[in-house]
């Protein structure tokens, strides 16, 4: 689905592609820094202590979430400056791309990158032979991973929109809400492999975020009906 | 395969070195052309200043300046498109290389080393290995430097025949020999039976069409495709025959060298570019990738129009049609395509002043061709050496990284961002810039970081199925 999003909405406009790649880059950098922190923590601690390792991992995840949001903010700042430049540049005094579109694209960028990183090794391994969950782990590993990744990608997109909107209108509570949601989603994955605990809340949160973002972008129930009934 | 290695050096030699200087060259060319095409919305504020820098050299009235500025903005607006025009081929090349590395095991087997890297890396101690790789890199770099200087000297003394011959031989080698090996290996991997006659026919056709496309005329897409293919082939050869540490070291040193050679006043590449500018000549064909080609019926007609407009900076365009008579071979054609856009805006005050005779000659020609293409047709150019090294980086990442696809993806994104930044800098500085350093630096940083830091983290996360 994310790929479909990409193809239909982004691939047409070169500017969006650049913003997308830049978004992916920012996510990557945040990942890098957070894994650096985690790595240092691991090296500094006892490798044989299982619970501690797990605890460290959890800490790493939380930290990474915070870093991701921080980088989203930085990216927002950068895009603001870019918009000013674009406006100055264009002929008729208005930017060829609106901040909302940018928010959308940035969100997709983040999401794609995080999805790619989460899934791709899995996919590569999946091409090979073997059975899933042979050691008593869940047999639904691949399936749930796929769903989880998809939900994360969508969530990133929506968070992007919400986040940027919050920054635009200086509504701090929106930004905080995004951060909290992100933390919640990541936290819920800690319940794995009890998939009920992680997938269901994530999807619920995603639905919430989706409707919120949709409303923010100027949609409404009316628009939706019009669209679905094909411009009645 | 060891006997093949013996043959390789000699040709690679030629190919290598001509690629490198050309990659810088084309960059410089590109850059000067590209600065117009650049997208990046950021720092547009700087552009007015950079425009004013060019103004003093401008000896035409306000009206034209006004036009220039408007045109300038128009150009910059379309800049994003040109960045994408560069993204696509770079991505394609990398995809081809990665796909090949992943599937055909030939390119990851160690079958010996090139003659340029005589020191082996399978030594007992780490120190010995480090020393060997440093020596290898040093030898390779000195070979490159020598070849570059040789090329510059040849160019300066107008030994065009030699250069042409060299180029033709190396592209012949690439197109026939390397693709033969490649095809053979692909067939072996997929266990496809093939007889020699069919192979000969395929390779012959491929090679001949390639030669025509690259050195002479041909459809743009086909030429681009061929250039991408030979870059990928070259990158694959590098990946196969360069040992680990040597490869990384070479990448690092090459980007430093690129930086030095293009920016230092006495750098060979800079001299080459300036000489080309003075003579209003195109640079070598078959070593530059161009994203658009507008077919030029009579290139000389550009000049009158070009002269009408002001120019900003003499370091911009080099491929002038003025010397059409000198190079009536492929060079002119290849160079011509990107020059088309120059019609709207000329930025050649320097070269024009230096060749008043050619200008007079050109002015005598009928200037009835409007050949006004719309701004979007302008092309961007990038040297093939850049393609090769980017692909080498990504290919090595996918071949030898523990973090496999993650690392590959990370390097890919890093390189693309580096390319963006380079183009941005181009727009700001409006000078010849090397394309390698920034991208390669990012790529290297990301490779090592992802491989060593991110990979364990992601592994653990995936194991527990945590998501960040």
XYZ file of C-alpha atoms in Angstrom:
700
model
C 0.000 0.000 0.000
C 2.750 2.415 0.788
C 4.276 1.762 -2.570
C 0.941 2.476 -4.156
C 0.765 5.749 -2.304
C 4.158 6.593 -3.582
C 3.412 5.780 -7.157
C 0.170 7.583 -7.354
C 0.787 10.686 -5.447
C 4.438 11.378 -5.336
C 6.132 10.053 -8.379
C 4.631 12.709 -10.618
C 6.159 15.703 -9.070
C 9.930 15.797 -8.798
C 9.879 18.174 -5.922
C 7.945 15.714 -3.883
C 10.401 12.974 -4.652
C 13.196 15.088 -3.319
C 11.282 15.870 -0.179
C 10.552 12.202 0.211
C 14.151 11.169 -0.066
C 15.166 13.912 2.301
C 12.561 12.705 4.757
C 13.873 9.203 4.517
C 17.329 10.552 5.102
C 16.307 12.334 8.249
C 14.685 9.225 9.602
C 17.806 7.314 8.828
C 19.960 9.770 10.682
C 17.731 9.583 13.704
C 17.921 5.819 13.574
C 21.656 6.015 13.361
C 21.971 8.201 16.393
C 19.607 6.130 18.445
C 21.368 2.927 17.580
C 24.623 4.576 18.470
C 23.278 5.311 21.905
C 21.977 1.816 22.265
C 25.235 0.336 21.117
C 27.174 2.301 23.644
C 24.773 1.259 26.342
C 25.080 -2.363 25.410
C 28.810 -2.302 25.276
C 28.925 -0.686 28.654
C 26.775 -3.312 30.229
C 26.870 -6.971 30.896
C 26.102 -9.001 27.798
C 24.915 -12.041 29.641
C 22.225 -10.400 31.614
C 19.058 -11.147 29.693
C 16.527 -8.936 31.397
C 18.961 -6.102 31.399
C 19.489 -6.475 27.697
C 15.813 -6.458 27.120
C 15.462 -3.452 29.324
C 18.173 -1.715 27.416
C 16.432 -2.547 24.214
C 13.252 -1.024 25.484
C 15.136 2.024 26.529
C 16.692 2.156 23.093
C 13.321 1.979 21.460
C 11.883 4.769 23.516
C 14.869 6.911 22.928
C 14.672 6.243 19.265
C 11.051 7.277 19.172
C 11.883 10.538 20.828
C 14.733 11.104 18.450
C 12.532 10.412 15.476
C 10.094 13.005 16.575
C 12.891 15.442 17.180
C 14.120 14.886 13.665
C 10.659 15.320 12.315
C 10.673 18.694 13.959
C 14.017 19.579 12.473
C 12.798 18.533 9.097
C 9.787 20.733 9.557
C 12.032 23.692 10.246
C 14.036 22.976 7.158
C 10.959 22.722 5.012
C 9.672 26.011 6.324
C 12.801 27.700 5.128
C 12.538 25.924 1.854
C 9.005 27.119 1.360
C 10.099 30.679 1.797
C 12.700 30.162 -0.856
C 10.247 28.576 -3.192
C 7.793 31.398 -2.782
C 10.444 33.935 -3.565
C 11.352 31.933 -6.568
C 8.047 31.323 -8.189
C 6.463 33.620 -10.648
C 3.107 34.252 -9.163
C 4.130 34.594 -5.602
C 2.756 31.405 -4.239
C 4.563 28.233 -3.586
C 4.260 25.332 -5.978
C 3.856 23.053 -3.093
C 1.923 23.691 0.025
C 3.066 22.951 3.485
C 0.409 20.336 3.819
C 1.584 18.480 0.806
C 5.023 18.667 2.218
C 3.772 17.296 5.480
C 2.206 14.427 3.671
C 5.275 13.682 1.670
C 7.542 13.981 4.659
C 5.346 11.589 6.547
C 5.472 9.120 3.717
C 9.220 9.486 3.557
C 9.612 8.668 7.186
C 7.176 5.852 6.940
C 8.717 4.281 3.887
C 12.125 4.300 5.374
C 11.051 2.852 8.666
C 8.952 0.268 6.900
C 11.762 -0.646 4.609
C 14.158 -1.067 7.426
C 11.754 -3.157 9.389
C 10.708 -5.411 6.591
C 13.330 -5.860 4.048
C 15.614 -8.287 5.717
C 12.566 -10.240 6.683
C 11.451 -10.371 3.120
C 14.849 -11.444 1.931
C 14.894 -14.267 4.397
C 11.367 -15.181 3.515
C 12.478 -15.975 0.011
C 14.566 -18.792 1.299
C 13.473 -22.132 2.556
C 12.294 -22.805 6.044
C 9.332 -22.795 8.306
C 8.177 -20.022 10.459
C 8.236 -20.263 14.164
C 9.773 -23.645 14.387
C 11.243 -22.981 17.778
C 7.998 -22.370 19.471
C 7.685 -18.823 18.363
C 4.561 -17.640 16.792
C 3.766 -18.968 13.389
C 2.253 -15.763 12.330
C 5.560 -13.964 12.440
C 5.642 -12.864 8.861
C 2.028 -11.971 8.661
C 2.007 -9.897 11.744
C 5.219 -8.244 10.784
C 3.722 -7.253 7.494
C 0.647 -5.796 9.085
C 2.571 -4.040 11.731
C 4.856 -2.490 9.194
C 1.959 -1.306 7.125
C 0.276 0.243 10.073
C 3.481 1.970 11.031
C 3.960 3.420 7.591
C 0.479 4.814 7.556
C 0.891 6.108 11.041
C 4.049 7.926 10.103
C 2.236 9.565 7.237
C -0.577 10.735 9.443
C 1.747 11.820 12.176
C 3.611 13.857 9.637
C 0.472 15.733 8.725
C -0.593 16.211 12.294
C 2.817 17.231 13.426
C 3.296 19.813 10.759
C -0.144 21.144 11.302
C 0.550 21.485 14.960
C 3.753 23.332 14.274
C 2.064 25.604 11.810
C -0.662 26.681 14.120
C 1.370 26.547 17.220
C -0.826 24.028 18.886
C 1.553 22.310 21.160
C -0.913 19.792 22.307
C -1.097 18.338 18.821
C 2.588 17.791 18.770
C 2.539 16.225 22.178
C -0.306 14.003 21.103
C 1.713 12.753 18.162
C 4.675 11.963 20.333
C 2.525 10.206 22.854
C 0.868 8.171 20.156
C 4.167 7.126 18.732
C 5.376 6.068 22.124
C 2.180 4.187 22.708
C 2.452 2.286 19.475
C 6.025 1.345 20.078
C 5.204 0.442 23.585
C 2.389 -1.772 22.495
C 4.784 -3.771 20.394
C 6.502 -4.740 23.565
C 3.627 -7.075 24.192
C 4.670 -9.149 21.238
C 4.249 -12.012 20.619
C 0.930 -11.424 22.227
C -0.281 -9.960 19.010
C -3.628 -8.914 20.246
C -1.968 -6.446 22.474
C -0.037 -4.729 19.769
C -1.866 -4.957 16.514
C -5.303 -4.015 17.662
C -4.387 -0.845 19.529
C -2.146 0.150 16.697
C -4.917 -0.115 14.194
C -7.260 1.780 16.425
C -4.730 4.510 16.851
C -4.191 4.575 13.160
C -7.873 5.010 12.490
C -7.949 7.847 14.979
C -4.955 9.518 13.452
C -6.362 9.056 9.989
C -9.630 10.752 10.761
C -7.903 13.517 12.626
C -5.522 14.180 9.781
C -8.309 14.029 7.279
C -10.314 16.581 9.172
C -7.311 18.787 9.539
C -6.643 18.682 5.843
C -10.009 20.135 5.182
C -11.953 17.046 4.501
C -15.255 16.291 5.979
C -17.840 13.605 6.016
C -19.486 15.318 3.095
C -16.398 15.166 0.957
C -16.041 11.561 1.756
C -19.568 10.775 0.675
C -19.088 12.696 -2.527
C -15.941 10.847 -3.277
C -17.333 7.447 -2.568
C -20.480 8.009 -4.528
C -18.460 9.416 -7.378
C -19.322 13.019 -7.467
C -23.004 12.941 -7.013
C 39.753 -16.217 -14.595
C 43.201 -15.194 -13.650
C 44.371 -14.966 -17.178
C 41.663 -12.479 -17.831
C 42.957 -10.276 -15.123
C 46.064 -9.757 -17.109
C 44.122 -8.362 -19.991
C 41.953 -6.234 -17.858
C 44.520 -3.880 -16.505
C 45.602 -2.530 -19.750
C 42.181 -1.588 -20.817
C 40.899 -0.728 -17.519
C 43.734 1.513 -17.343
C 42.493 3.410 -20.269
C 38.953 3.284 -19.189
C 39.655 4.134 -15.649
C 41.577 7.150 -16.207
C 39.518 8.559 -18.859
C 36.542 8.088 -16.782
C 37.900 9.854 -13.829
C 38.937 13.019 -15.437
C 35.821 13.036 -17.377
C 33.723 12.513 -14.437
C 35.115 15.545 -12.863
C 35.007 17.381 -16.081
C 31.512 16.600 -16.792
C 30.710 17.592 -13.358
C 32.304 20.821 -13.852
C 30.470 21.203 -17.063
C 27.368 19.963 -15.515
C 27.770 22.126 -12.614
C 28.109 25.189 -14.583
C 25.126 24.205 -16.568
C 23.405 22.659 -13.712
C 23.515 25.587 -11.501
C 20.713 26.814 -13.564
C 18.823 23.674 -13.328
C 19.206 23.235 -9.755
C 16.113 22.771 -7.816
C 16.701 23.171 -4.292
C 14.307 25.528 -2.916
C 16.506 26.185 -0.027
C 18.693 29.144 -0.169
C 17.101 30.753 -3.074
C 17.919 33.914 -1.264
C 21.496 33.430 -2.197
C 20.753 33.424 -5.832
C 20.120 37.105 -6.223
C 23.540 37.709 -4.806
C 25.185 35.249 -7.035
C 23.448 36.816 -9.907
C 24.774 40.166 -8.993
C 28.228 38.704 -8.922
C 27.844 37.915 -12.524
C 26.498 41.303 -13.340
C 29.775 43.200 -13.578
C 30.817 40.996 -16.392
C 27.649 41.815 -18.109
C 27.947 44.540 -20.596
C 24.398 44.730 -21.770
C 21.622 46.961 -20.712
C 19.193 46.686 -17.874
C 16.517 45.181 -20.014
C 18.521 42.161 -20.765
C 19.505 41.854 -17.168
C 15.921 41.943 -16.246
C 15.204 39.223 -18.712
C 18.066 37.262 -17.399
C 16.774 37.388 -13.906
C 13.362 36.322 -14.878
C 14.774 33.568 -16.946
C 16.953 32.642 -14.074
C 13.995 32.202 -11.845
C 12.222 30.255 -14.482
C 15.163 27.978 -14.764
C 15.465 27.411 -11.114
C 11.845 26.612 -10.874
C 12.314 23.699 -13.148
C 15.365 22.622 -11.311
C 13.696 19.885 -9.379
C 12.947 18.133 -12.591
C 16.588 18.001 -13.475
C 17.576 16.604 -10.159
C 15.111 13.852 -10.770
C 16.552 13.401 -14.218
C 19.788 12.644 -12.504
C 18.251 10.546 -9.767
C 16.685 8.125 -12.168
C 19.796 6.996 -14.011
C 21.863 6.839 -10.851
C 19.170 4.736 -9.251
C 18.926 2.513 -12.291
C 22.636 1.942 -12.366
C 22.714 1.079 -8.697
C 19.753 -1.236 -9.049
C 21.423 -3.097 -11.882
C 24.618 -3.470 -9.937
C 22.915 -4.615 -6.758
C 20.696 -7.039 -8.623
C 23.683 -8.545 -10.341
C 25.694 -8.829 -7.186
C 22.878 -10.502 -5.382
C 22.180 -13.042 -8.027
C 25.361 -13.739 -9.909
C 27.950 -15.110 -7.589
C 30.773 -14.544 -10.009
C 31.165 -10.984 -8.932
C 31.645 -11.803 -5.324
C 34.150 -14.568 -5.794
C 37.700 -13.684 -5.257
C 39.511 -14.595 -8.410
C 42.619 -12.631 -8.059
C 43.398 -9.010 -8.192
C 44.177 -6.410 -10.743
C 47.699 -5.652 -11.632
C 47.194 -2.258 -10.084
C 46.649 -3.672 -6.680
C 49.486 -6.056 -6.266
C 49.356 -6.421 -2.550
C 47.069 -9.067 -1.306
C 44.803 -8.575 1.619
C 44.850 -12.043 2.961
C 47.608 -11.566 5.406
C 48.097 -12.846 8.868
C 47.984 -9.704 10.834
C 45.680 -6.763 10.750
C 48.554 -4.367 10.530
C 49.941 -6.098 7.496
C 46.570 -5.976 5.853
C 46.177 -2.312 6.568
C 49.585 -1.594 5.162
C 48.879 -3.580 2.045
C 45.618 -1.867 1.404
C 47.173 1.546 1.872
C 49.845 0.638 -0.622
C 47.281 -0.671 -3.054
C 45.251 2.472 -2.802
C 48.338 4.587 -3.237
C 49.310 2.761 -6.393
C 45.849 3.035 -7.836
C 45.588 6.705 -7.080
C 48.950 7.480 -8.549
C 47.986 5.622 -11.683
C 44.877 7.716 -11.903
C 46.750 10.928 -11.353
C 49.289 10.061 -13.991
C 46.609 9.209 -16.499
C 44.717 12.365 -15.762
C 47.777 14.492 -16.272
C 48.524 12.618 -19.452
C 45.043 13.314 -20.660
C 45.315 16.981 -19.853
C 48.624 17.222 -21.642
C 47.233 15.487 -24.675
C 44.298 17.780 -24.688
C 46.416 20.865 -24.301
C 48.563 19.924 -27.202
C 45.575 19.094 -29.291
C 46.341 15.473 -29.828
C 42.715 14.766 -30.354
C 43.291 11.719 -32.446
C 45.075 9.986 -29.639
C 42.314 10.749 -27.214
C 39.658 9.602 -29.608
C 41.486 6.417 -30.320
C 41.886 5.750 -26.641
C 38.235 6.341 -25.966
C 37.134 4.175 -28.811
C 39.330 1.301 -27.784
C 38.113 1.359 -24.240
C 34.489 1.593 -25.151
C 35.010 -1.247 -27.582
C 36.494 -3.294 -24.827
C 33.695 -2.527 -22.444
C 30.954 -3.122 -24.868
C 32.182 -6.377 -26.245
C 34.459 -8.058 -23.842
C 32.956 -7.194 -20.502
C 29.421 -7.683 -21.610
C 30.377 -11.040 -23.010
C 31.682 -12.078 -19.627
C 28.651 -10.643 -17.927
C 26.261 -12.439 -20.205
C 28.148 -15.650 -19.729
C 27.954 -15.389 -16.001
C 24.274 -14.585 -15.999
C 23.598 -17.600 -18.151
C 25.621 -19.767 -15.834
C 23.694 -18.541 -12.843
C 20.331 -19.240 -14.292
C 21.439 -22.404 -15.986
C 20.404 -21.305 -19.407
C 21.932 -23.225 -22.240
C 23.194 -21.080 -25.036
C 25.277 -21.751 -28.069
C 28.181 -19.640 -29.167
C 26.606 -18.475 -32.373
C 23.637 -16.909 -30.685
C 25.874 -15.310 -28.148
C 28.130 -13.954 -30.837
C 25.168 -12.477 -32.642
C 23.790 -10.890 -29.515
C 27.072 -9.456 -28.400
C 27.892 -8.189 -31.838
C 24.624 -6.380 -32.168
C 24.798 -5.015 -28.684
C 28.323 -3.778 -29.169
C 27.855 -2.180 -32.520
C 24.679 -0.406 -31.576
C 26.389 0.749 -28.433
C 29.337 2.160 -30.303
C 27.082 4.019 -32.650
C 24.898 5.354 -29.919
C 27.635 6.559 -27.735
C 30.089 7.943 -30.190
C 27.822 9.121 -32.874
C 24.159 9.771 -33.127
C 21.346 7.795 -31.673
C 18.107 8.072 -29.799
C 18.594 9.716 -26.466
C 17.038 7.006 -24.376
C 19.161 4.389 -26.009
C 22.300 6.350 -25.430
C 21.408 6.870 -21.819
C 20.669 3.188 -21.429
C 24.008 2.250 -22.908
C 25.880 4.647 -20.709
C 24.153 3.242 -17.671
C 25.004 -0.265 -18.760
C 28.646 0.384 -19.266
C 28.871 2.183 -15.964
C 27.300 -0.790 -14.275
C 29.689 -3.172 -16.013
C 32.651 -1.127 -14.978
C 31.430 -0.915 -11.416
C 30.955 -4.669 -11.326
C 34.486 -5.218 -12.479
C 35.742 -2.968 -9.743
C 33.702 -4.694 -7.133
C 35.016 -8.027 -8.181
C 38.643 -7.241 -8.451
C 39.248 -4.846 -5.646
C 39.786 -6.311 -2.238
C 37.830 -4.999 0.712
C 39.839 -2.449 2.514
C 41.470 -1.301 -0.664
C 38.111 -0.556 -2.173
C 36.990 1.590 0.712
C 40.262 3.371 0.872
C 40.209 4.044 -2.810
C 36.723 5.461 -2.595
C 37.760 7.779 0.165
C 40.918 8.917 -1.533
C 39.202 9.388 -4.865
C 36.733 11.786 -3.395
C 39.517 13.779 -1.819
C 41.385 13.758 -5.081
C 38.277 14.842 -6.919
C 37.861 17.734 -4.567
C 41.455 18.777 -4.975
C 41.681 18.278 -8.695
C 38.639 20.313 -9.480
C 38.913 23.120 -7.032
C 42.606 23.856 -6.826
C 43.807 26.384 -9.325
C 46.512 24.099 -10.530
C 44.394 20.993 -10.508
C 44.547 19.040 -13.737
C 40.822 18.840 -14.127
C 40.364 22.506 -13.650
C 42.981 23.192 -16.256
C 41.230 20.849 -18.575
C 37.950 22.596 -18.112
C 39.452 25.991 -18.575
C 41.262 24.941 -21.682
C 38.074 23.545 -23.072
C 36.332 26.767 -22.280
C 38.949 28.842 -23.948
C 38.690 26.850 -27.053
C 34.934 26.698 -26.913
C 35.036 23.027 -27.365
C 33.044 20.185 -26.145
C 34.469 17.675 -23.845
C 34.778 14.071 -24.654
C 31.853 12.078 -25.780
C 30.986 8.723 -24.336
C 32.058 9.795 -20.894
C 29.279 12.090 -19.978
C 25.749 11.225 -19.201
C 23.223 13.700 -20.360
C 19.638 13.806 -19.462
C 18.294 15.497 -22.517
C 19.391 15.836 -26.015
C 17.859 18.251 -28.350
C 18.836 17.427 -31.791
C 20.756 20.217 -33.273
C 20.474 20.782 -36.952
C 22.870 23.603 -37.229
C 24.648 24.240 -34.074
C 26.422 27.309 -35.191
C 23.216 29.188 -35.248
C 23.151 29.192 -31.572
C 25.870 31.651 -31.333
C 24.207 34.797 -32.555
C 21.345 34.288 -30.226
C 23.681 33.404 -27.491
C 25.573 36.550 -27.939
C 22.496 38.601 -27.679
C 21.953 37.616 -24.132
C 24.213 38.597 -21.386
C 26.363 36.154 -19.755
C 27.117 35.960 -16.140
C 30.115 33.947 -15.629
C 32.665 32.606 -17.947
C 32.872 29.315 -16.242
C 29.587 28.202 -17.591
C 29.167 26.659 -20.836
C 31.996 25.245 -22.747
C 30.558 23.376 -25.573
C 30.416 26.063 -28.081
C 29.396 25.396 -31.585
C 32.011 27.827 -32.639
C 34.474 25.131 -33.276
C 32.123 22.961 -35.157
C 34.544 22.765 -37.963
C 37.247 21.455 -35.752
C 35.354 18.578 -34.336
C 32.896 17.360 -36.766
C 32.730 14.027 -35.183
C 30.727 12.663 -32.364
C 32.081 15.076 -29.857
C 30.255 17.954 -31.273
C 27.067 16.037 -31.451
C 27.297 14.762 -27.999
C 28.121 18.096 -26.613
C 25.514 19.815 -28.620
C 22.539 18.486 -26.889
C 23.001 20.170 -23.681
C 24.048 23.283 -25.309
C 20.742 23.843 -26.900
C 19.364 25.490 -23.910
C 22.157 27.919 -23.951
C 20.276 29.683 -26.599
C 18.084 31.398 -24.180
C 20.795 32.490 -22.008
C 24.349 32.665 -22.828
C 26.936 32.737 -20.206
C 29.982 32.813 -22.199
C 31.336 36.254 -22.028
C 34.760 34.906 -21.338
C 35.055 32.486 -24.174
C 33.380 34.817 -26.554
C 35.846 37.478 -25.881
C 38.633 35.090 -26.381
C 37.522 34.009 -29.776
C 36.307 37.046 -31.584
C 37.168 35.514 -34.900
C 34.903 32.585 -34.399
C 32.201 34.921 -33.376
C 32.540 36.940 -36.490
C 32.474 33.819 -38.546
C 29.394 32.646 -36.833
C 27.635 35.914 -37.137
C 27.983 35.656 -40.805
C 25.810 32.623 -40.785
C 22.136 33.025 -41.283
C 20.578 33.368 -37.930
C 17.124 32.551 -38.900
C 16.723 29.501 -36.824
C 14.799 30.266 -33.816
C 15.293 26.845 -32.395
C 13.802 28.170 -29.280
C 13.090 25.313 -27.109
C 11.203 25.767 -23.968
C 13.214 25.908 -20.802
C 12.179 22.504 -19.704
C 14.203 20.895 -22.402
C 17.427 21.774 -20.809
C 19.523 18.940 -19.748
C 21.747 18.087 -16.904
C 24.953 16.228 -17.234
C 26.898 14.006 -14.966
C 30.145 12.231 -15.572
C 30.183 8.499 -15.966
C 32.889 8.085 -13.390
C 30.456 9.318 -10.807
C 27.969 6.673 -11.778
C 30.649 4.083 -11.500
C 31.818 5.056 -8.070
C 28.367 5.438 -6.641
C 27.524 2.013 -7.913
C 30.748 0.597 -6.556
C 29.866 1.914 -3.148
C 26.372 0.527 -3.145
C 27.476 -2.709 -4.739
C 30.175 -3.287 -2.179
C 27.672 -2.474 0.524
C 25.279 -5.084 -0.705
C 27.976 -7.645 -1.319
C 29.858 -7.526 1.876
C 27.708 -5.993 4.532
C 26.383 -7.960 7.403
C 23.326 -5.806 7.448
C 22.621 -6.571 3.871
C 19.604 -4.760 2.561
C 19.469 -2.255 5.321
C 22.964 -1.135 4.617
C 22.343 -1.048 0.914
C 19.260 1.073 1.373
C 21.040 3.389 3.733
C 23.908 3.926 1.324
C 21.501 4.482 -1.511
C 19.607 7.183 0.328
C 22.853 8.736 1.466
C 24.177 8.957 -2.059
C 21.008 10.497 -3.373
C 21.028 13.100 -0.661
C 24.665 13.812 -1.415
C 23.751 14.363 -5.028
C 21.025 16.776 -4.008
C 23.388 18.701 -1.834
C 25.972 18.848 -4.562
C 23.462 20.299 -6.943
C 22.427 22.758 -4.323
C 25.980 23.881 -3.808
C 26.240 24.173 -7.520
C 23.360 26.583 -7.548
C 24.979 28.621 -4.866
C 28.512 28.757 -6.064
C 27.941 28.585 -9.763
C 31.272 27.081 -10.341
C 32.613 23.784 -11.398
C 32.139 21.363 -8.592
C 33.121 17.776 -8.124
C 30.199 15.453 -7.659
C 31.982 12.734 -5.802
C 33.064 14.011 -2.422
C 29.813 14.762 -0.689
C 27.951 11.709 -1.844
C 30.807 9.349 -1.249
C 31.420 10.764 2.183
C 27.810 10.353 3.145
C 27.762 6.921 1.633
C 30.840 5.782 3.472
C 29.688 7.209 6.763
C 26.333 5.574 6.435
C 27.795 2.306 5.334
C 30.100 1.930 8.257
C 27.623 3.308 10.712
C 24.770 1.156 9.534
C 26.843 -1.925 9.312
C 28.272 -1.683 12.759
C 25.733 0.218 14.758
C 22.335 -0.065 13.280
C 22.493 -3.658 12.296
C 22.747 -5.170 15.753
C 20.022 -2.854 16.916
C 17.655 -3.794 14.141
C 18.422 -7.450 14.581
C 17.471 -7.304 18.185
C 14.355 -5.358 17.424
C 13.297 -7.788 14.766
C 13.970 -10.682 17.012
C 11.649 -9.379 19.641
C 9.392 -7.840 17.113
C 9.582 -4.438 18.592
C 8.855 -1.541 16.398
C 10.258 1.894 16.601
